[in-house]
């Protein structure tokens, strides 16, 4: 069976490439999706790439991943630093998950150093810009292995 992974993007990530390229890079979310589709082809997996600005919609997508996807890559945007509900959603589906950020959240404002998501994921990739997405795919697929 072809393995499938959910790549979920949170609030404001639809605005990538329009402002603050010095922080988040020049790449649009559509360009990042194309990068992930190419990587998925190379790795022989399928992806479901999504973005929502709504916490509940992100939670619904995580719940729906159960029994459908082998794992989750989550860039929760600013919800990373605030959302116990998203943390609980990841814990509730018991799927391996990788936390992803374009920027190095540990080198920025104090409030970005706190991540609720970190408590329930296998690991975190941050600071590599758009290149972090294919890196996260490699990390997750390697973690999942042949299971
Ligand atoms: O570095 C990341 O990937 C973040 O998850 C991006 C979030 C931020 O709140 C997190 O702390 C780290 C922000 C999403 C993108 O926001 C934009 C703001 C202006 C222009 C374009 C995107």
Coordinates of C-alpha atoms and ligand atoms in Angstrom, one line a residue, residues 11-13 15-20 24 75-78 80-81 100-103 105 108 112, ligand 1:
X11 CA -2.7 30.5 10.1
X12 CA -1.2 33.1 7.7
X13 CA 1.0 30.6 5.9
X15 CA 0.5 34.7 2.8
X16 CA 4.0 33.4 2.3
X17 CA 6.0 35.2 -0.4
X18 CA 4.0 38.4 -0.1
X19 CA 5.7 40.0 3.0
X20 CA 8.6 39.4 5.4
X24 CA 10.0 33.4 6.1
X75 CA 3.5 23.8 10.7
X76 CA 0.9 25.2 13.1
X77 CA 2.0 28.8 12.6
X78 CA 1.3 31.0 15.6
X80 CA 2.2 26.5 17.9
X81 CA 2.7 28.9 20.8
X100 CA 7.9 22.2 11.2
X101 CA 8.8 25.9 11.0
X102 CA 10.3 27.9 8.3
X103 CA 12.0 30.2 10.8
X105 CA 11.6 29.9 16.4
X108 CA 13.3 34.9 17.7
X112 CA 7.9 31.8 20.0
Ligands
LIG1 O1 8.4 29.9 11.1 C1 7.3 29.4 10.9 O2 7.1 28.5 10.0 C2 6.1 29.9 11.8 O3 5.3 28.7 12.1 C3 5.4 30.9 10.9 C4 4.3 31.6 11.7 C5 4.8 32.1 13.0 O4 3.7 32.7 13.8 C6 5.5 31.1 13.9 O5 6.0 31.6 15.1 C7 6.6 30.4 13.1 C8 3.8 32.8 10.8 C9 3.1 32.4 9.5 C10 3.5 33.2 8.3 O6 3.2 34.6 8.6 C11 3.4 35.5 7.6 C12 3.5 36.8 8.0 C13 3.7 37.8 7.0 C14 3.8 37.5 5.7 C15 3.7 36.2 5.3 C16 3.5 35.2 6.2

